[in-house]
mmCIF file of N, CA and C in Angstrom:
data_model
loop_
_atom_site.group_PDB
_atom_site.id
_atom_site.type_symbol
_atom_site.label_atom_id
_atom_site.label_comp_id
_atom_site.label_asym_id
_atom_site.label_seq_id
_atom_site.Cartn_x
_atom_site.Cartn_y
_atom_site.Cartn_z
ATOM 1 N N LEU W 1 -140.487 45.640 -45.317
ATOM 2 C CA LEU W 1 -139.720 45.192 -46.465
ATOM 3 C C LEU W 1 -138.697 46.240 -46.892
ATOM 4 N N GLN W 2 -139.077 47.503 -46.783
ATOM 5 C CA GLN W 2 -138.146 48.557 -47.173
ATOM 6 C C GLN W 2 -136.930 48.578 -46.250
ATOM 7 N N ALA W 3 -137.136 48.380 -44.952
ATOM 8 C CA ALA W 3 -136.024 48.383 -44.001
ATOM 9 C C ALA W 3 -135.050 47.240 -44.272
ATOM 10 N N LEU W 4 -135.557 46.136 -44.818
ATOM 11 C CA LEU W 4 -134.707 44.997 -45.146
ATOM 12 C C LEU W 4 -134.042 45.142 -46.513
ATOM 13 N N GLY W 5 -134.442 46.162 -47.274
ATOM 14 C CA GLY W 5 -133.896 46.337 -48.617
ATOM 15 C C GLY W 5 -134.556 45.424 -49.628
ATOM 16 N N TRP W 6 -135.780 44.997 -49.347
ATOM 17 C CA TRP W 6 -136.481 44.050 -50.214
ATOM 18 C C TRP W 6 -137.473 44.726 -51.142
ATOM 19 N N LEU W 7 -137.370 46.048 -51.267
ATOM 20 C CA LEU W 7 -138.177 46.785 -52.233
ATOM 21 C C LEU W 7 -137.226 47.467 -53.203
ATOM 22 N N ASP W 8 -137.582 47.412 -54.501
ATOM 23 C CA ASP W 8 -136.728 48.083 -55.470
ATOM 24 C C ASP W 8 -137.103 49.567 -55.525
ATOM 25 N N ALA W 9 -136.494 50.304 -56.433
ATOM 26 C CA ALA W 9 -136.695 51.752 -56.492
ATOM 27 C C ALA W 9 -138.134 52.143 -56.801
ATOM 28 N N SER W 10 -138.882 51.264 -57.467
ATOM 29 C CA SER W 10 -140.276 51.578 -57.786
ATOM 30 C C SER W 10 -141.247 51.036 -56.749
ATOM 31 N N GLY W 11 -140.734 50.457 -55.645
ATOM 32 C CA GLY W 11 -141.585 49.967 -54.566
ATOM 33 C C GLY W 11 -142.076 48.547 -54.734
ATOM 34 N N LEU W 12 -141.565 47.845 -55.736
ATOM 35 C CA LEU W 12 -141.962 46.454 -55.944
ATOM 36 C C LEU W 12 -141.092 45.537 -55.103
ATOM 37 N N PRO W 13 -141.661 44.449 -54.574
ATOM 38 C CA PRO W 13 -140.858 43.513 -53.769
ATOM 39 C C PRO W 13 -139.746 42.880 -54.601
ATOM 40 N N HIS W 14 -138.589 42.753 -54.005
ATOM 41 C CA HIS W 14 -137.445 42.101 -54.643
ATOM 42 C C HIS W 14 -136.698 41.337 -53.559
ATOM 43 N N LEU W 15 -136.909 40.032 -53.530
ATOM 44 C CA LEU W 15 -136.283 39.203 -52.502
ATOM 45 C C LEU W 15 -134.826 38.940 -52.835
ATOM 46 N N PRO W 16 -133.987 38.729 -51.831
ATOM 47 C CA PRO W 16 -132.592 38.348 -52.089
ATOM 48 C C PRO W 16 -132.533 37.023 -52.855
ATOM 49 N N ASP W 17 -131.467 36.850 -53.639
ATOM 50 C CA ASP W 17 -131.335 35.668 -54.487
ATOM 51 C C ASP W 17 -131.430 34.368 -53.701
ATOM 52 N N ASP W 18 -130.769 34.299 -52.530
ATOM 53 C CA ASP W 18 -130.793 33.045 -51.774
ATOM 54 C C ASP W 18 -132.197 32.715 -51.280
ATOM 55 N N LEU W 19 -132.978 33.724 -50.932
ATOM 56 C CA LEU W 19 -134.350 33.495 -50.502
ATOM 57 C C LEU W 19 -135.226 33.093 -51.683
ATOM 58 N N GLN W 20 -135.031 33.717 -52.836
ATOM 59 C CA GLN W 20 -135.775 33.333 -54.034
ATOM 60 C C GLN W 20 -135.501 31.873 -54.379
ATOM 61 N N ALA W 21 -134.245 31.472 -54.307
ATOM 62 C CA ALA W 21 -133.890 30.089 -54.615
ATOM 63 C C ALA W 21 -134.540 29.133 -53.624
ATOM 64 N N HIS W 22 -134.570 29.520 -52.343
ATOM 65 C CA HIS W 22 -135.170 28.690 -51.309
ATOM 66 C C HIS W 22 -136.673 28.517 -51.545
ATOM 67 N N LEU W 23 -137.319 29.542 -52.085
ATOM 68 C CA LEU W 23 -138.749 29.482 -52.359
ATOM 69 C C LEU W 23 -139.067 28.820 -53.694
ATOM 70 N N GLY W 24 -138.045 28.382 -54.384
ATOM 71 C CA GLY W 24 -138.250 27.705 -55.657
ATOM 72 C C GLY W 24 -138.398 28.643 -56.836
ATOM 73 N N GLN W 25 -138.164 29.925 -56.633
ATOM 74 C CA GLN W 25 -138.222 30.879 -57.728
ATOM 75 C C GLN W 25 -136.861 30.941 -58.402
ATOM 76 N N LEU W 26 -136.882 31.295 -59.663
ATOM 77 C CA LEU W 26 -135.620 31.436 -60.374
ATOM 78 C C LEU W 26 -134.866 32.659 -59.872
ATOM 79 N N THR W 27 -133.586 32.476 -59.625
ATOM 80 C CA THR W 27 -132.717 33.585 -59.265
ATOM 81 C C THR W 27 -132.309 34.292 -60.557
ATOM 82 N N PRO W 28 -131.718 35.480 -60.461
ATOM 83 C CA PRO W 28 -131.217 36.121 -61.685
ATOM 84 C C PRO W 28 -130.250 35.206 -62.455
ATOM 85 N N ALA W 29 -129.444 34.431 -61.744
ATOM 86 C CA ALA W 29 -128.515 33.519 -62.422
ATOM 87 C C ALA W 29 -129.279 32.447 -63.200
ATOM 88 N N GLY W 30 -130.257 31.838 -62.572
ATOM 89 C CA GLY W 30 -131.048 30.804 -63.247
ATOM 90 C C GLY W 30 -131.838 31.361 -64.410
ATOM 91 N N LEU W 31 -132.382 32.536 -64.219
ATOM 92 C CA LEU W 31 -133.150 33.183 -65.270
ATOM 93 C C LEU W 31 -132.263 33.539 -66.455
ATOM 94 N N LEU W 32 -131.083 34.092 -66.188
ATOM 95 C CA LEU W 32 -130.173 34.457 -67.274
ATOM 96 C C LEU W 32 -129.668 33.215 -68.006
ATOM 97 N N ARG W 33 -129.455 32.125 -67.285
ATOM 98 C CA ARG W 33 -129.064 30.872 -67.957
ATOM 99 C C ARG W 33 -130.154 30.407 -68.918
ATOM 100 N N GLU W 34 -131.404 30.442 -68.470
ATOM 101 C CA GLU W 34 -132.516 30.032 -69.333
ATOM 102 C C GLU W 34 -132.634 30.938 -70.557
ATOM 103 N N LEU W 35 -132.550 32.236 -70.340
ATOM 104 C CA LEU W 35 -132.636 33.184 -71.453
ATOM 105 C C LEU W 35 -131.476 32.993 -72.421
ATOM 106 N N SER W 36 -130.308 32.722 -71.897
ATOM 107 C CA SER W 36 -129.132 32.523 -72.747
ATOM 108 C C SER W 36 -129.308 31.308 -73.647
ATOM 109 N N GLN W 37 -129.862 30.245 -73.113
ATOM 110 C CA GLN W 37 -130.110 29.049 -73.930
ATOM 111 C C GLN W 37 -131.121 29.341 -75.029
ATOM 112 N N THR W 38 -132.115 30.149 -74.714
ATOM 113 C CA THR W 38 -133.138 30.497 -75.697
ATOM 114 C C THR W 38 -132.586 31.391 -76.801
ATOM 115 N N LEU W 39 -131.739 32.341 -76.444
ATOM 116 C CA LEU W 39 -131.245 33.336 -77.400
ATOM 117 C C LEU W 39 -130.004 32.895 -78.178
ATOM 118 N N ALA W 40 -129.329 31.858 -77.718
ATOM 119 C CA ALA W 40 -128.056 31.462 -78.337
ATOM 120 C C ALA W 40 -128.265 30.826 -79.707
ATOM 121 N N ASP W 41 -127.291 31.059 -80.585
ATOM 122 C CA ASP W 41 -127.301 30.395 -81.884
ATOM 123 C C ASP W 41 -126.668 29.012 -81.752
ATOM 124 N N ARG W 42 -126.487 28.325 -82.867
ATOM 125 C CA ARG W 42 -125.941 26.959 -82.808
ATOM 126 C C ARG W 42 -124.522 26.910 -82.267
ATOM 127 N N ALA W 43 -123.786 27.988 -82.415
ATOM 128 C CA ALA W 43 -122.407 28.038 -81.913
ATOM 129 C C ALA W 43 -122.354 28.460 -80.443
ATOM 130 N N GLY W 44 -123.508 28.796 -79.865
ATOM 131 C CA GLY W 44 -123.561 29.173 -78.458
ATOM 132 C C GLY W 44 -123.436 30.663 -78.196
ATOM 133 N N TYR W 45 -123.385 31.486 -79.255
ATOM 134 C CA TYR W 45 -123.280 32.938 -79.092
ATOM 135 C C TYR W 45 -124.668 33.568 -78.992
ATOM 136 N N LEU W 46 -124.771 34.611 -78.178
ATOM 137 C CA LEU W 46 -126.018 35.354 -78.089
ATOM 138 C C LEU W 46 -125.707 36.843 -78.052
ATOM 139 N N PRO W 47 -126.626 37.661 -78.567
ATOM 140 C CA PRO W 47 -126.434 39.113 -78.508
ATOM 141 C C PRO W 47 -126.586 39.592 -77.067
ATOM 142 N N ILE W 48 -125.572 40.242 -76.560
ATOM 143 C CA ILE W 48 -125.590 40.677 -75.167
ATOM 144 C C ILE W 48 -126.710 41.696 -74.927
ATOM 145 N N GLU W 49 -127.011 42.521 -75.922
ATOM 146 C CA GLU W 49 -128.083 43.502 -75.750
ATOM 147 C C GLU W 49 -129.449 42.818 -75.631
ATOM 148 N N ARG W 50 -129.682 41.804 -76.436
ATOM 149 C CA ARG W 50 -130.953 41.075 -76.338
ATOM 150 C C ARG W 50 -131.063 40.337 -75.005
ATOM 151 N N ALA W 51 -129.954 39.790 -74.534
ATOM 152 C CA ALA W 51 -129.967 39.102 -73.240
ATOM 153 C C ALA W 51 -130.309 40.084 -72.125
ATOM 154 N N GLY W 52 -129.729 41.282 -72.178
ATOM 155 C CA GLY W 52 -130.009 42.287 -71.161
ATOM 156 C C GLY W 52 -131.454 42.744 -71.187
ATOM 157 N N LEU W 53 -131.983 42.973 -72.380
ATOM 158 C CA LEU W 53 -133.373 43.407 -72.492
ATOM 159 C C LEU W 53 -134.325 42.305 -72.032
ATOM 160 N N ALA W 54 -134.046 41.067 -72.411
ATOM 161 C CA ALA W 54 -134.903 39.949 -71.996
ATOM 162 C C ALA W 54 -134.866 39.762 -70.483
ATOM 163 N N LEU W 55 -133.691 39.889 -69.885
ATOM 164 C CA LEU W 55 -133.575 39.772 -68.431
ATOM 165 C C LEU W 55 -134.344 40.902 -67.752
ATOM 166 N N TRP W 56 -134.189 42.120 -68.250
ATOM 167 C CA TRP W 56 -134.920 43.253 -67.680
ATOM 168 C C TRP W 56 -136.425 42.985 -67.728
ATOM 169 N N LYS W 57 -136.927 42.549 -68.895
ATOM 170 C CA LYS W 57 -138.364 42.323 -69.048
ATOM 171 C C LYS W 57 -138.881 41.227 -68.110
ATOM 172 N N GLU W 58 -138.076 40.236 -67.838
ATOM 173 C CA GLU W 58 -138.481 39.183 -66.913
ATOM 174 C C GLU W 58 -138.502 39.677 -65.469
ATOM 175 N N LEU W 59 -137.524 40.487 -65.120
ATOM 176 C CA LEU W 59 -137.415 40.961 -63.743
ATOM 177 C C LEU W 59 -138.333 42.140 -63.438
ATOM 178 N N TYR W 60 -138.511 43.016 -64.402
ATOM 179 C CA TYR W 60 -139.291 44.237 -64.205
ATOM 180 C C TYR W 60 -140.327 44.375 -65.323
ATOM 181 N N PRO W 61 -141.325 43.503 -65.354
ATOM 182 C CA PRO W 61 -142.300 43.550 -66.450
ATOM 183 C C PRO W 61 -143.042 44.883 -66.486
ATOM 184 N N ASN W 62 -143.434 45.246 -67.684
ATOM 185 C CA ASN W 62 -144.219 46.460 -67.924
ATOM 186 C C ASN W 62 -143.476 47.754 -67.613
ATOM 187 N N THR W 63 -142.160 47.704 -67.484
ATOM 188 C CA THR W 63 -141.381 48.923 -67.328
ATOM 189 C C THR W 63 -140.193 48.861 -68.278
ATOM 190 N N LEU W 64 -139.735 49.994 -68.684
ATOM 191 C CA LEU W 64 -138.532 50.069 -69.515
ATOM 192 C C LEU W 64 -137.414 50.672 -68.694
ATOM 193 N N PRO W 65 -136.202 50.192 -68.905
ATOM 194 C CA PRO W 65 -135.085 50.780 -68.159
ATOM 195 C C PRO W 65 -134.855 52.208 -68.630
ATOM 196 N N PRO W 66 -134.463 53.090 -67.713
ATOM 197 C CA PRO W 66 -134.202 54.469 -68.121
ATOM 198 C C PRO W 66 -133.098 54.531 -69.180
ATOM 199 N N THR W 67 -132.072 53.743 -69.026
ATOM 200 C CA THR W 67 -130.998 53.643 -70.013
ATOM 201 C C THR W 67 -130.568 52.184 -70.075
ATOM 202 N N LEU W 68 -131.112 51.448 -71.036
ATOM 203 C CA LEU W 68 -130.827 50.022 -71.151
ATOM 204 C C LEU W 68 -129.334 49.765 -71.311
ATOM 205 N N ASP W 69 -128.675 50.539 -72.157
ATOM 206 C CA ASP W 69 -127.247 50.324 -72.390
ATOM 207 C C ASP W 69 -126.445 50.454 -71.101
ATOM 208 N N ALA W 70 -126.748 51.484 -70.312
ATOM 209 C CA ALA W 70 -126.025 51.682 -69.050
ATOM 210 C C ALA W 70 -126.314 50.551 -68.074
ATOM 211 N N TRP W 71 -127.562 50.081 -68.041
ATOM 212 C CA TRP W 71 -127.922 48.981 -67.140
ATOM 213 C C TRP W 71 -127.194 47.700 -67.537
ATOM 214 N N ILE W 72 -127.147 47.418 -68.832
ATOM 215 C CA ILE W 72 -126.436 46.233 -69.319
ATOM 216 C C ILE W 72 -124.955 46.330 -68.981
ATOM 217 N N ASP W 73 -124.360 47.489 -69.249
ATOM 218 C CA ASP W 73 -122.937 47.683 -68.940
ATOM 219 C C ASP W 73 -122.669 47.470 -67.453
ATOM 220 N N GLN W 74 -123.544 48.010 -66.609
ATOM 221 C CA GLN W 74 -123.341 47.874 -65.169
ATOM 222 C C GLN W 74 -123.570 46.434 -64.708
ATOM 223 N N ALA W 75 -124.704 45.860 -65.070
ATOM 224 C CA ALA W 75 -125.053 44.522 -64.588
ATOM 225 C C ALA W 75 -124.084 43.462 -65.099
ATOM 226 N N PHE W 76 -123.877 43.420 -66.403
ATOM 227 C CA PHE W 76 -123.018 42.388 -66.976
ATOM 228 C C PHE W 76 -121.542 42.719 -66.814
ATOM 229 N N GLY W 77 -121.193 44.010 -66.913
ATOM 230 C CA GLY W 77 -119.793 44.409 -66.735
ATOM 231 C C GLY W 77 -119.274 44.064 -65.355
ATOM 232 N N GLU W 78 -120.048 44.396 -64.327
ATOM 233 C CA GLU W 78 -119.647 44.065 -62.956
ATOM 234 C C GLU W 78 -119.554 42.554 -62.762
ATOM 235 N N ALA W 79 -120.526 41.837 -63.300
ATOM 236 C CA ALA W 79 -120.527 40.378 -63.144
ATOM 237 C C ALA W 79 -119.310 39.748 -63.817
ATOM 238 N N ILE W 80 -118.934 40.256 -64.968
ATOM 239 C CA ILE W 80 -117.757 39.736 -65.669
ATOM 240 C C ILE W 80 -116.497 40.071 -64.879
ATOM 241 N N ASP W 81 -116.417 41.305 -64.384
ATOM 242 C CA ASP W 81 -115.255 41.716 -63.589
ATOM 243 C C ASP W 81 -115.122 40.889 -62.311
ATOM 244 N N GLN W 82 -116.251 40.550 -61.696
ATOM 245 C CA GLN W 82 -116.242 39.786 -60.445
ATOM 246 C C GLN W 82 -116.105 38.285 -60.672
ATOM 247 N N GLY W 83 -116.279 37.851 -61.919
ATOM 248 C CA GLY W 83 -116.161 36.426 -62.221
ATOM 249 C C GLY W 83 -117.447 35.635 -62.035
ATOM 250 N N THR W 84 -118.562 36.316 -61.792
ATOM 251 C CA THR W 84 -119.820 35.591 -61.658
ATOM 252 C C THR W 84 -120.413 35.241 -63.015
ATOM 253 N N ILE W 85 -119.953 35.932 -64.050
ATOM 254 C CA ILE W 85 -120.182 35.536 -65.443
ATOM 255 C C ILE W 85 -118.805 35.336 -66.048
ATOM 256 N N GLU W 86 -118.609 34.172 -66.600
ATOM 257 C CA GLU W 86 -117.324 33.835 -67.214
ATOM 258 C C GLU W 86 -117.481 33.852 -68.731
ATOM 259 N N VAL W 87 -116.793 34.760 -69.387
ATOM 260 C CA VAL W 87 -116.876 34.887 -70.837
ATOM 261 C C VAL W 87 -115.920 33.887 -71.479
ATOM 262 N N GLU W 88 -116.474 33.061 -72.330
ATOM 263 C CA GLU W 88 -115.663 32.092 -73.075
ATOM 264 C C GLU W 88 -115.130 32.715 -74.359
ATOM 265 N N ALA W 89 -115.964 33.540 -75.020
ATOM 266 C CA ALA W 89 -115.540 34.179 -76.270
ATOM 267 C C ALA W 89 -116.461 35.343 -76.602
ATOM 268 N N TRP W 90 -115.903 36.313 -77.324
ATOM 269 C CA TRP W 90 -116.655 37.451 -77.847
ATOM 270 C C TRP W 90 -116.657 37.369 -79.364
ATOM 271 N N ALA W 91 -117.643 38.000 -80.006
ATOM 272 C CA ALA W 91 -117.682 38.096 -81.467
ATOM 273 C C ALA W 91 -118.318 39.440 -81.832
ATOM 274 N N PRO W 92 -117.939 39.998 -82.999
ATOM 275 C CA PRO W 92 -118.443 41.317 -83.374
ATOM 276 C C PRO W 92 -119.913 41.355 -83.777
ATOM 277 N N GLY W 93 -120.431 40.336 -84.390
ATOM 278 C CA GLY W 93 -121.834 40.348 -84.791
ATOM 279 C C GLY W 93 -122.118 41.341 -85.906
ATOM 280 N N GLN W 94 -123.390 41.697 -86.036
ATOM 281 C CA GLN W 94 -123.870 42.602 -87.067
ATOM 282 C C GLN W 94 -124.577 43.787 -86.412
ATOM 283 N N PRO W 95 -124.879 44.835 -87.188
ATOM 284 C CA PRO W 95 -125.564 45.987 -86.600
ATOM 285 C C PRO W 95 -126.860 45.623 -85.875
ATOM 286 N N ARG W 96 -127.577 44.618 -86.353
ATOM 287 C CA ARG W 96 -128.836 44.224 -85.717
ATOM 288 C C ARG W 96 -128.634 43.634 -84.323
ATOM 289 N N HIS W 97 -127.400 43.316 -83.946
ATOM 290 C CA HIS W 97 -127.113 42.732 -82.644
ATOM 291 C C HIS W 97 -126.917 43.769 -81.542
ATOM 292 N N GLY W 98 -127.037 45.049 -81.880
ATOM 293 C CA GLY W 98 -126.910 46.080 -80.851
ATOM 294 C C GLY W 98 -125.523 46.684 -80.811
ATOM 295 N N ARG W 99 -125.231 47.354 -79.718
ATOM 296 C CA ARG W 99 -123.996 48.129 -79.628
ATOM 297 C C ARG W 99 -122.828 47.370 -79.031
ATOM 298 N N GLY W 100 -123.048 46.347 -78.271
ATOM 299 C CA GLY W 100 -121.966 45.619 -77.619
ATOM 300 C C GLY W 100 -121.698 46.162 -76.226
ATOM 301 N N LEU W 101 -121.069 45.355 -75.407
ATOM 302 C CA LEU W 101 -120.769 45.746 -74.033
ATOM 303 C C LEU W 101 -119.840 46.957 -74.032
ATOM 304 N N TYR W 102 -120.173 47.977 -73.263
ATOM 305 C CA TYR W 102 -119.448 49.247 -73.185
ATOM 306 C C TYR W 102 -119.309 49.926 -74.545
ATOM 307 N N GLY W 103 -120.214 49.628 -75.478
ATOM 308 C CA GLY W 103 -120.175 50.237 -76.800
ATOM 309 C C GLY W 103 -119.116 49.652 -77.713
ATOM 310 N N ASP W 104 -118.502 48.552 -77.321
ATOM 311 C CA ASP W 104 -117.440 47.912 -78.098
ATOM 312 C C ASP W 104 -118.055 47.053 -79.203
ATOM 313 N N ARG W 105 -117.801 47.423 -80.435
ATOM 314 C CA ARG W 105 -118.364 46.689 -81.582
ATOM 315 C C ARG W 105 -117.841 45.260 -81.685
ATOM 316 N N GLU W 106 -116.727 44.994 -81.055
ATOM 317 C CA GLU W 106 -116.156 43.643 -81.078
ATOM 318 C C GLU W 106 -116.770 42.737 -80.005
ATOM 319 N N ARG W 107 -117.650 43.313 -79.170
ATOM 320 C CA ARG W 107 -118.261 42.536 -78.083
ATOM 321 C C ARG W 107 -119.787 42.619 -78.132
ATOM 322 N N LYS W 108 -120.344 42.365 -79.323
ATOM 323 C CA LYS W 108 -121.797 42.340 -79.485
ATOM 324 C C LYS W 108 -122.357 40.962 -79.167
ATOM 325 N N LEU W 109 -121.636 39.933 -79.537
ATOM 326 C CA LEU W 109 -122.062 38.555 -79.284
ATOM 327 C C LEU W 109 -121.156 37.950 -78.226
ATOM 328 N N VAL W 110 -121.743 37.148 -77.362
ATOM 329 C CA VAL W 110 -120.973 36.556 -76.275
ATOM 330 C C VAL W 110 -121.347 35.088 -76.110
ATOM 331 N N ARG W 111 -120.367 34.312 -75.738
ATOM 332 C CA ARG W 111 -120.604 32.927 -75.298
ATOM 333 C C ARG W 111 -120.079 32.888 -73.874
ATOM 334 N N TRP W 112 -120.973 32.592 -72.926
ATOM 335 C CA TRP W 112 -120.604 32.734 -71.519
ATOM 336 C C TRP W 112 -121.152 31.624 -70.661
ATOM 337 N N THR W 113 -120.634 31.587 -69.442
ATOM 338 C CA THR W 113 -121.132 30.699 -68.400
ATOM 339 C C THR W 113 -121.580 31.581 -67.246
ATOM 340 N N ILE W 114 -122.805 31.381 -66.792
ATOM 341 C CA ILE W 114 -123.339 32.158 -65.680
ATOM 342 C C ILE W 114 -123.258 31.299 -64.431
ATOM 343 N N HIS W 115 -122.528 31.766 -63.446
ATOM 344 C CA HIS W 115 -122.362 31.020 -62.194
ATOM 345 C C HIS W 115 -123.502 31.341 -61.233
ATOM 346 N N ASP W 116 -123.720 30.465 -60.271
ATOM 347 C CA ASP W 116 -124.825 30.613 -59.323
ATOM 348 C C ASP W 116 -124.743 31.883 -58.500
ATOM 349 N N ASP W 117 -123.550 32.437 -58.331
ATOM 350 C CA ASP W 117 -123.419 33.641 -57.501
ATOM 351 C C ASP W 117 -123.636 34.941 -58.286
ATOM 352 N N PHE W 118 -124.110 34.844 -59.532
ATOM 353 C CA PHE W 118 -124.448 36.040 -60.310
ATOM 354 C C PHE W 118 -125.630 36.744 -59.648
ATOM 355 N N THR W 119 -125.459 38.022 -59.391
ATOM 356 C CA THR W 119 -126.536 38.869 -58.860
ATOM 357 C C THR W 119 -126.552 40.157 -59.658
ATOM 358 N N LEU W 120 -127.559 40.948 -59.427
ATOM 359 C CA LEU W 120 -127.685 42.223 -60.122
ATOM 360 C C LEU W 120 -127.335 43.355 -59.184
ATOM 361 N N PRO W 121 -126.982 44.521 -59.737
ATOM 362 C CA PRO W 121 -126.735 45.682 -58.884
ATOM 363 C C PRO W 121 -127.941 45.959 -58.006
ATOM 364 N N ALA W 122 -127.712 46.593 -56.877
ATOM 365 C CA ALA W 122 -128.763 46.808 -55.869
ATOM 366 C C ALA W 122 -129.991 47.517 -56.432
ATOM 367 N N GLY W 123 -129.835 48.596 -57.152
ATOM 368 C CA GLY W 123 -130.986 49.327 -57.655
ATOM 369 C C GLY W 123 -131.125 49.142 -59.151
ATOM 370 N N LYS W 124 -132.354 49.204 -59.632
ATOM 371 C CA LYS W 124 -132.557 49.038 -61.067
ATOM 372 C C LYS W 124 -132.416 50.347 -61.825
ATOM 373 N N ASP W 125 -132.480 51.466 -61.129
ATOM 374 C CA ASP W 125 -132.415 52.761 -61.809
ATOM 375 C C ASP W 125 -130.974 53.266 -61.873
ATOM 376 N N LEU W 126 -130.648 53.858 -62.996
ATOM 377 C CA LEU W 126 -129.319 54.447 -63.173
ATOM 378 C C LEU W 126 -129.428 55.932 -63.394
#
């Protein structure tokens, strides 16, 4: 499994998204869509920090990210840049909503569309 790149940095199995989908497991895209629906308010906005933490907890239970903010910036920032997450709108939110993407106070809340080709960076550690 290690030679195939199917083990994460802590030695836990991590199958490629297409194989997970084939086995009927939720891919990161499907999981993030479900979490987004759960966390969104009536207007469709959700705190990006809560979405990142919830996704981390689903993917890597019983572990905390070394730097959650950096992981969120990398995972969601790259996905937005690549177009695998399409941002419809940003909103500033309140202090309880976290710091915002890249520390931008104007980007604490997001309304987005997650496309099927959304994946996460190769390693979970930063």
